[in-house]
mmCIF file of C-alpha atoms in Angstrom:
data_model
loop_
_atom_site.group_PDB
_atom_site.id
_atom_site.type_symbol
_atom_site.label_atom_id
_atom_site.label_comp_id
_atom_site.label_asym_id
_atom_site.label_seq_id
_atom_site.Cartn_x
_atom_site.Cartn_y
_atom_site.Cartn_z
ATOM 1 C CA MET A 110 56.011 -75.392 74.899
ATOM 2 C CA LYS A 111 52.805 -73.413 74.266
ATOM 3 C CA LYS A 112 51.753 -70.814 76.793
ATOM 4 C CA ALA A 113 48.714 -71.707 78.781
ATOM 5 C CA VAL A 114 45.656 -69.543 78.335
ATOM 6 C CA GLY A 115 45.463 -67.237 81.365
ATOM 7 C CA LYS A 116 41.818 -67.964 82.137
ATOM 8 C CA ILE A 117 39.894 -70.758 80.502
ATOM 9 C CA LYS A 118 36.155 -70.270 80.280
ATOM 10 C CA LYS A 119 33.642 -73.012 79.706
ATOM 11 C CA TYR A 120 31.697 -72.617 76.478
ATOM 12 C CA ASN A 121 28.653 -74.793 75.809
ATOM 13 C CA THR A 122 28.858 -75.588 72.105
ATOM 14 C CA GLY A 123 25.422 -77.254 72.210
ATOM 15 C CA THR A 124 23.818 -73.962 73.235
ATOM 16 C CA TYR A 125 25.504 -72.124 70.363
ATOM 17 C CA ILE A 126 24.467 -74.782 67.837
ATOM 18 C CA ILE A 127 20.844 -74.585 69.010
ATOM 19 C CA GLY A 128 20.839 -70.772 68.969
ATOM 20 C CA MET A 129 22.411 -70.642 65.515
ATOM 21 C CA SER A 130 19.931 -73.216 64.159
ATOM 22 C CA VAL A 131 16.866 -71.547 65.688
ATOM 23 C CA PHE A 132 17.592 -68.121 64.231
ATOM 24 C CA PHE A 133 18.551 -69.481 60.817
ATOM 25 C CA ILE A 134 15.276 -71.435 60.809
ATOM 26 C CA ILE A 135 13.287 -68.313 61.799
ATOM 27 C CA ALA A 136 14.832 -66.361 58.921
ATOM 28 C CA LEU A 137 14.151 -69.246 56.531
ATOM 29 C CA LEU A 138 10.532 -69.595 57.667
ATOM 30 C CA ILE A 139 9.855 -65.882 57.170
ATOM 31 C CA ILE A 140 11.323 -66.083 53.668
ATOM 32 C CA ILE A 141 9.190 -69.145 52.847
ATOM 33 C CA ILE A 142 5.996 -67.637 54.308
ATOM 34 C CA ASP A 143 6.506 -64.250 52.666
ATOM 35 C CA PHE A 144 8.263 -65.405 49.490
ATOM 36 C CA ASN A 145 5.638 -63.915 47.155
ATOM 37 C CA ARG A 146 5.629 -60.550 48.915
ATOM 38 C CA LEU A 147 9.419 -60.390 49.161
ATOM 39 C CA PHE A 148 10.404 -61.510 45.686
ATOM 40 C CA THR A 149 7.457 -61.105 43.298
ATOM 41 C CA LYS A 150 5.308 -58.255 42.026
ATOM 42 C CA PRO A 151 1.629 -58.215 42.980
ATOM 43 C CA GLU A 152 -0.991 -58.917 40.336
ATOM 44 C CA ASN A 153 -3.675 -56.264 39.844
ATOM 45 C CA LEU A 154 -6.773 -57.938 41.285
ATOM 46 C CA ASN A 155 -9.289 -55.684 39.528
ATOM 47 C CA LYS A 156 -7.814 -56.496 36.128
ATOM 48 C CA ARG A 157 -7.621 -60.208 36.875
ATOM 49 C CA VAL A 158 -11.177 -60.700 38.115
ATOM 50 C CA LYS A 159 -12.449 -58.774 35.105
ATOM 51 C CA ASN A 160 -10.744 -61.429 32.961
ATOM 52 C CA GLY A 161 -12.367 -64.271 34.876
ATOM 53 C CA PHE A 162 -9.699 -64.897 37.515
ATOM 54 C CA LYS A 163 -11.013 -66.564 40.688
ATOM 55 C CA PRO A 164 -9.109 -65.256 43.738
ATOM 56 C CA THR A 165 -7.529 -67.949 45.914
ATOM 57 C CA ALA A 166 -5.750 -67.818 49.271
ATOM 58 C CA GLY A 167 -2.007 -67.188 49.041
ATOM 59 C CA GLU A 168 -2.065 -64.939 45.972
ATOM 60 C CA TYR A 169 -0.123 -61.671 46.257
ATOM 61 C CA VAL A 170 -2.248 -58.915 44.735
ATOM 62 C CA SER A 171 -2.739 -55.189 44.494
ATOM 63 C CA VAL A 172 -6.033 -53.364 44.328
ATOM 64 C CA ASP A 173 -6.756 -49.773 43.322
ATOM 65 C CA ILE A 174 -9.525 -48.273 45.423
ATOM 66 C CA LYS A 175 -11.712 -45.210 44.796
ATOM 67 C CA LYS A 176 -14.420 -43.724 46.999
ATOM 68 C CA GLN A 177 -17.220 -45.615 45.259
ATOM 69 C CA ASP A 178 -15.419 -48.947 45.714
ATOM 70 C CA ILE A 179 -15.631 -48.903 49.530
ATOM 71 C CA VAL A 180 -18.834 -50.341 50.949
ATOM 72 C CA THR A 181 -18.054 -49.904 54.647
ATOM 73 C CA GLY A 182 -15.722 -50.719 57.509
ATOM 74 C CA TYR A 183 -17.122 -53.698 59.350
ATOM 75 C CA ALA A 184 -14.734 -54.929 62.057
ATOM 76 C CA GLU A 185 -11.485 -54.399 63.924
ATOM 77 C CA ALA A 186 -9.322 -56.776 65.906
ATOM 78 C CA ASP A 187 -6.025 -57.120 67.758
ATOM 79 C CA TYR A 188 -3.210 -57.537 65.279
ATOM 80 C CA LYS A 189 -0.367 -59.993 65.776
ATOM 81 C CA LEU A 190 2.596 -59.979 63.430
ATOM 82 C CA TYR A 191 3.058 -63.508 62.027
ATOM 83 C CA GLY A 192 0.312 -64.624 64.365
ATOM 84 C CA PHE A 193 2.132 -64.177 67.670
ATOM 85 C CA ILE A 194 3.798 -60.731 67.994
ATOM 86 C CA PRO A 195 1.253 -58.171 69.374
ATOM 87 C CA SER A 196 1.367 -55.121 67.087
ATOM 88 C CA GLY A 197 -1.673 -52.921 67.622
ATOM 89 C CA ARG A 198 -4.985 -53.157 65.787
ATOM 90 C CA GLU A 199 -6.154 -54.143 62.308
ATOM 91 C CA TYR A 200 -9.239 -52.824 60.527
ATOM 92 C CA TYR A 201 -11.541 -54.591 58.090
ATOM 93 C CA TYR A 202 -13.433 -53.089 55.153
ATOM 94 C CA ILE A 203 -15.669 -54.443 52.412
ATOM 95 C CA ILE A 204 -14.809 -53.266 48.918
ATOM 96 C CA GLN A 205 -16.295 -53.902 45.492
ATOM 97 C CA LEU A 206 -14.087 -55.143 42.680
ATOM 98 C CA SER A 207 -14.262 -54.279 39.001
ATOM 99 C CA ASN A 208 -16.379 -57.362 38.192
ATOM 100 C CA GLY A 209 -19.032 -56.338 40.735
ATOM 101 C CA GLY A 210 -17.904 -58.896 43.327
ATOM 102 C CA TYR A 211 -17.269 -58.103 46.978
ATOM 103 C CA ILE A 212 -14.205 -58.921 49.037
ATOM 104 C CA SER A 213 -12.784 -58.069 52.464
ATOM 105 C CA LEU A 214 -9.759 -55.848 52.995
ATOM 106 C CA SER A 215 -7.671 -55.739 56.193
ATOM 107 C CA VAL A 216 -5.349 -52.815 56.918
ATOM 108 C CA ARG A 217 -3.361 -51.182 59.712
ATOM 109 C CA ARG A 218 -4.391 -47.943 61.416
ATOM 110 C CA ASN A 219 -2.582 -45.504 59.092
ATOM 111 C CA MET A 220 -4.217 -46.992 55.997
ATOM 112 C CA ALA A 221 -7.580 -47.166 57.792
ATOM 113 C CA LEU A 222 -7.403 -43.400 58.357
ATOM 114 C CA LYS A 223 -6.736 -42.872 54.629
ATOM 115 C CA LEU A 224 -9.690 -45.070 53.695
ATOM 116 C CA ASP A 225 -11.948 -43.216 56.146
ATOM 117 C CA ARG A 226 -10.940 -39.884 54.580
ATOM 118 C CA LEU A 227 -11.652 -41.361 51.150
ATOM 119 C CA ILE A 228 -15.130 -42.447 52.272
ATOM 120 C CA LYS A 229 -15.850 -38.905 53.489
ATOM 121 C CA GLY A 230 -15.244 -37.444 50.046
ATOM 122 C CA GLY A 231 -11.715 -38.035 48.876
ATOM 123 C CA LYS A 232 -11.124 -38.102 45.125
ATOM 124 C CA GLU A 233 -7.788 -39.910 44.983
ATOM 125 C CA THR A 234 -7.125 -43.549 44.155
ATOM 126 C CA ILE A 235 -5.443 -45.616 46.853
ATOM 127 C CA VAL A 236 -3.386 -48.627 45.797
ATOM 128 C CA ILE A 237 -3.066 -51.370 48.403
ATOM 129 C CA LYS A 238 -0.915 -54.495 48.205
ATOM 130 C CA GLY A 239 -1.639 -57.631 50.190
ATOM 131 C CA VAL A 240 -1.936 -61.383 50.343
ATOM 132 C CA LEU A 241 -5.302 -63.071 49.861
ATOM 133 C CA GLU A 242 -6.100 -64.956 53.061
ATOM 134 C CA LYS A 243 -8.996 -66.800 54.661
ATOM 135 C CA MET A 244 -10.682 -65.035 57.556
ATOM 136 C CA ASN A 245 -11.056 -66.515 61.010
ATOM 137 C CA THR A 246 -14.535 -67.593 62.124
ATOM 138 C CA GLU A 247 -15.353 -64.405 64.042
ATOM 139 C CA ILE A 248 -14.327 -62.022 61.261
ATOM 140 C CA GLN A 249 -16.039 -64.206 58.657
ATOM 141 C CA ASP A 250 -19.256 -63.942 60.674
ATOM 142 C CA TYR A 251 -19.042 -60.126 60.804
ATOM 143 C CA TYR A 252 -18.289 -60.081 57.072
ATOM 144 C CA SER A 253 -21.282 -62.244 56.140
ATOM 145 C CA ARG A 254 -23.685 -60.376 58.438
ATOM 146 C CA THR A 255 -22.574 -56.976 57.113
ATOM 147 C CA LEU A 256 -23.036 -58.080 53.503
ATOM 148 C CA SER A 257 -26.500 -59.395 54.353
ATOM 149 C CA ALA A 258 -27.399 -56.120 56.096
ATOM 150 C CA TYR A 259 -26.537 -54.242 52.904
ATOM 151 C CA GLY A 260 -28.531 -56.717 50.838
ATOM 152 C CA TYR A 261 -25.508 -58.047 48.980
ATOM 153 C CA GLY A 262 -25.580 -61.709 48.164
ATOM 154 C CA ASP A 263 -29.367 -61.981 48.106
ATOM 155 C CA GLU A 264 -29.306 -61.859 44.331
ATOM 156 C CA GLY A 265 -27.865 -64.920 42.663
ATOM 157 C CA ASN A 266 -25.696 -62.922 40.262
ATOM 158 C CA VAL A 267 -23.620 -61.202 42.989
ATOM 159 C CA THR A 268 -20.175 -62.680 43.623
ATOM 160 C CA ILE A 269 -18.999 -62.823 47.232
ATOM 161 C CA TYR A 270 -15.350 -63.727 47.894
ATOM 162 C CA ASN A 271 -14.813 -65.190 51.373
ATOM 163 C CA LEU A 272 -11.260 -63.890 51.500
ATOM 164 C CA THR A 273 -9.528 -60.807 52.817
ATOM 165 C CA ILE A 274 -6.782 -58.836 51.107
ATOM 166 C CA ASP A 275 -4.374 -58.778 54.043
ATOM 167 C CA SER A 276 -2.096 -55.740 53.841
ATOM 168 C CA THR A 277 -1.248 -55.672 57.545
ATOM 169 C CA ASP A 278 2.245 -57.211 57.301
ATOM 170 C CA SER A 279 4.642 -54.669 55.829
ATOM 171 C CA LEU A 280 7.653 -55.606 53.748
ATOM 172 C CA VAL A 281 9.829 -53.471 56.030
ATOM 173 C CA SER A 282 8.804 -55.571 59.044
ATOM 174 C CA ALA A 283 9.533 -58.793 57.180
ATOM 175 C CA TRP A 284 13.014 -57.677 56.086
ATOM 176 C CA MET A 285 13.793 -56.346 59.584
ATOM 177 C CA LEU A 286 12.862 -59.686 61.171
ATOM 178 C CA ILE A 287 14.944 -61.562 58.604
ATOM 179 C CA ALA A 288 17.909 -59.250 59.192
ATOM 180 C CA ALA A 289 17.612 -59.499 62.996
ATOM 181 C CA SER A 290 17.365 -63.307 62.844
ATOM 182 C CA LEU A 291 20.433 -63.540 60.617
ATOM 183 C CA VAL A 292 22.400 -61.216 62.913
ATOM 184 C CA PHE A 293 21.634 -63.447 65.915
ATOM 185 C CA ALA A 294 22.371 -66.570 63.864
ATOM 186 C CA LEU A 295 25.758 -65.138 62.858
ATOM 187 C CA PHE A 296 26.448 -64.158 66.478
ATOM 188 C CA PHE A 297 25.857 -67.740 67.643
ATOM 189 C CA THR A 298 27.955 -68.989 64.720
ATOM 190 C CA PHE A 299 30.808 -66.739 65.823
ATOM 191 C CA MET A 300 30.458 -67.925 69.412
ATOM 192 C CA LEU A 301 30.431 -71.553 68.261
ATOM 193 C CA VAL A 302 33.656 -71.075 66.310
ATOM 194 C CA ARG A 303 35.172 -69.259 69.284
ATOM 195 C CA SER A 304 34.129 -72.078 71.605
ATOM 196 C CA ILE A 305 35.677 -74.723 69.374
ATOM 197 C CA LYS A 306 38.898 -72.700 69.154
ATOM 198 C CA PHE A 307 39.086 -72.326 72.956
ATOM 199 C CA LYS A 308 38.582 -76.033 73.442
ATOM 200 C CA LYS A 309 41.298 -76.799 70.909
ATOM 201 C CA ASP A 310 43.704 -74.363 72.621
ATOM 202 C CA ASN A 311 42.967 -75.926 75.995
ATOM 203 C CA LYS A 312 43.568 -79.391 74.608
ATOM 204 C CA ASP A 313 46.918 -78.303 73.142
ATOM 205 C CA VAL A 314 47.906 -76.748 76.495
ATOM 206 C CA ASP A 315 47.011 -79.940 78.386
ATOM 207 C CA GLU A 316 49.021 -82.053 75.926
ATOM 208 C CA ASP A 317 52.062 -79.780 76.310
ATOM 209 C CA ARG A 318 51.808 -80.017 80.091
ATOM 210 C CA GLU A 319 51.673 -83.818 79.891
ATOM 211 C CA ASP A 320 54.759 -83.794 77.667
ATOM 212 C CA ASP A 321 56.618 -81.571 80.143
ATOM 213 C CA ASP A 322 55.675 -83.830 83.038
ATOM 214 C CA ASN A 323 56.873 -86.901 81.151
ATOM 215 C CA ASN A 324 60.167 -85.209 80.276
ATOM 216 C CA GLU A 325 60.792 -84.374 83.910
#
């Protein structure tokens, strides 16, 4: 006869399955959304546009910026990691690319401070990596109005890219979220296995008790 478990707890396997699935899905979604940033090298945007490349949303690029490349900072907004996690502020700049075209750049505070120092007379070259993204309506409006105020776009031969090089999401943040999601997913997996084992042990105990009662 098997010994009965001293105290049998109730484990909801459905809860563990849902928890495990949710966190695995979160990790998978982050990998899918950030696949280019996580697993590929950025293309140098200045070199590509000089060769006739037309920037499109979703491309992972890098851009090397000198003092003369920065037109101005033109907006700032609340920043939300992956669109829903409040994470401070983001700052928008207009920069000129090697082909003479203009594009938006969005950065976090630390990089904004570096760009501001560069504008004031820095001589270094700053390399920024980011994903080309469309701007929301409000930021797009600020972008267009600022370009118009500087007189850019009035001439027909000036190229304006209605995209921003979004460097606000760091690779460290992405990997940390993936790691945290996988840890929680593995925790729920462990609890699910534990729950199934407890239920099996309880079933075996009940069967042994029935056998003992029948033998008596």
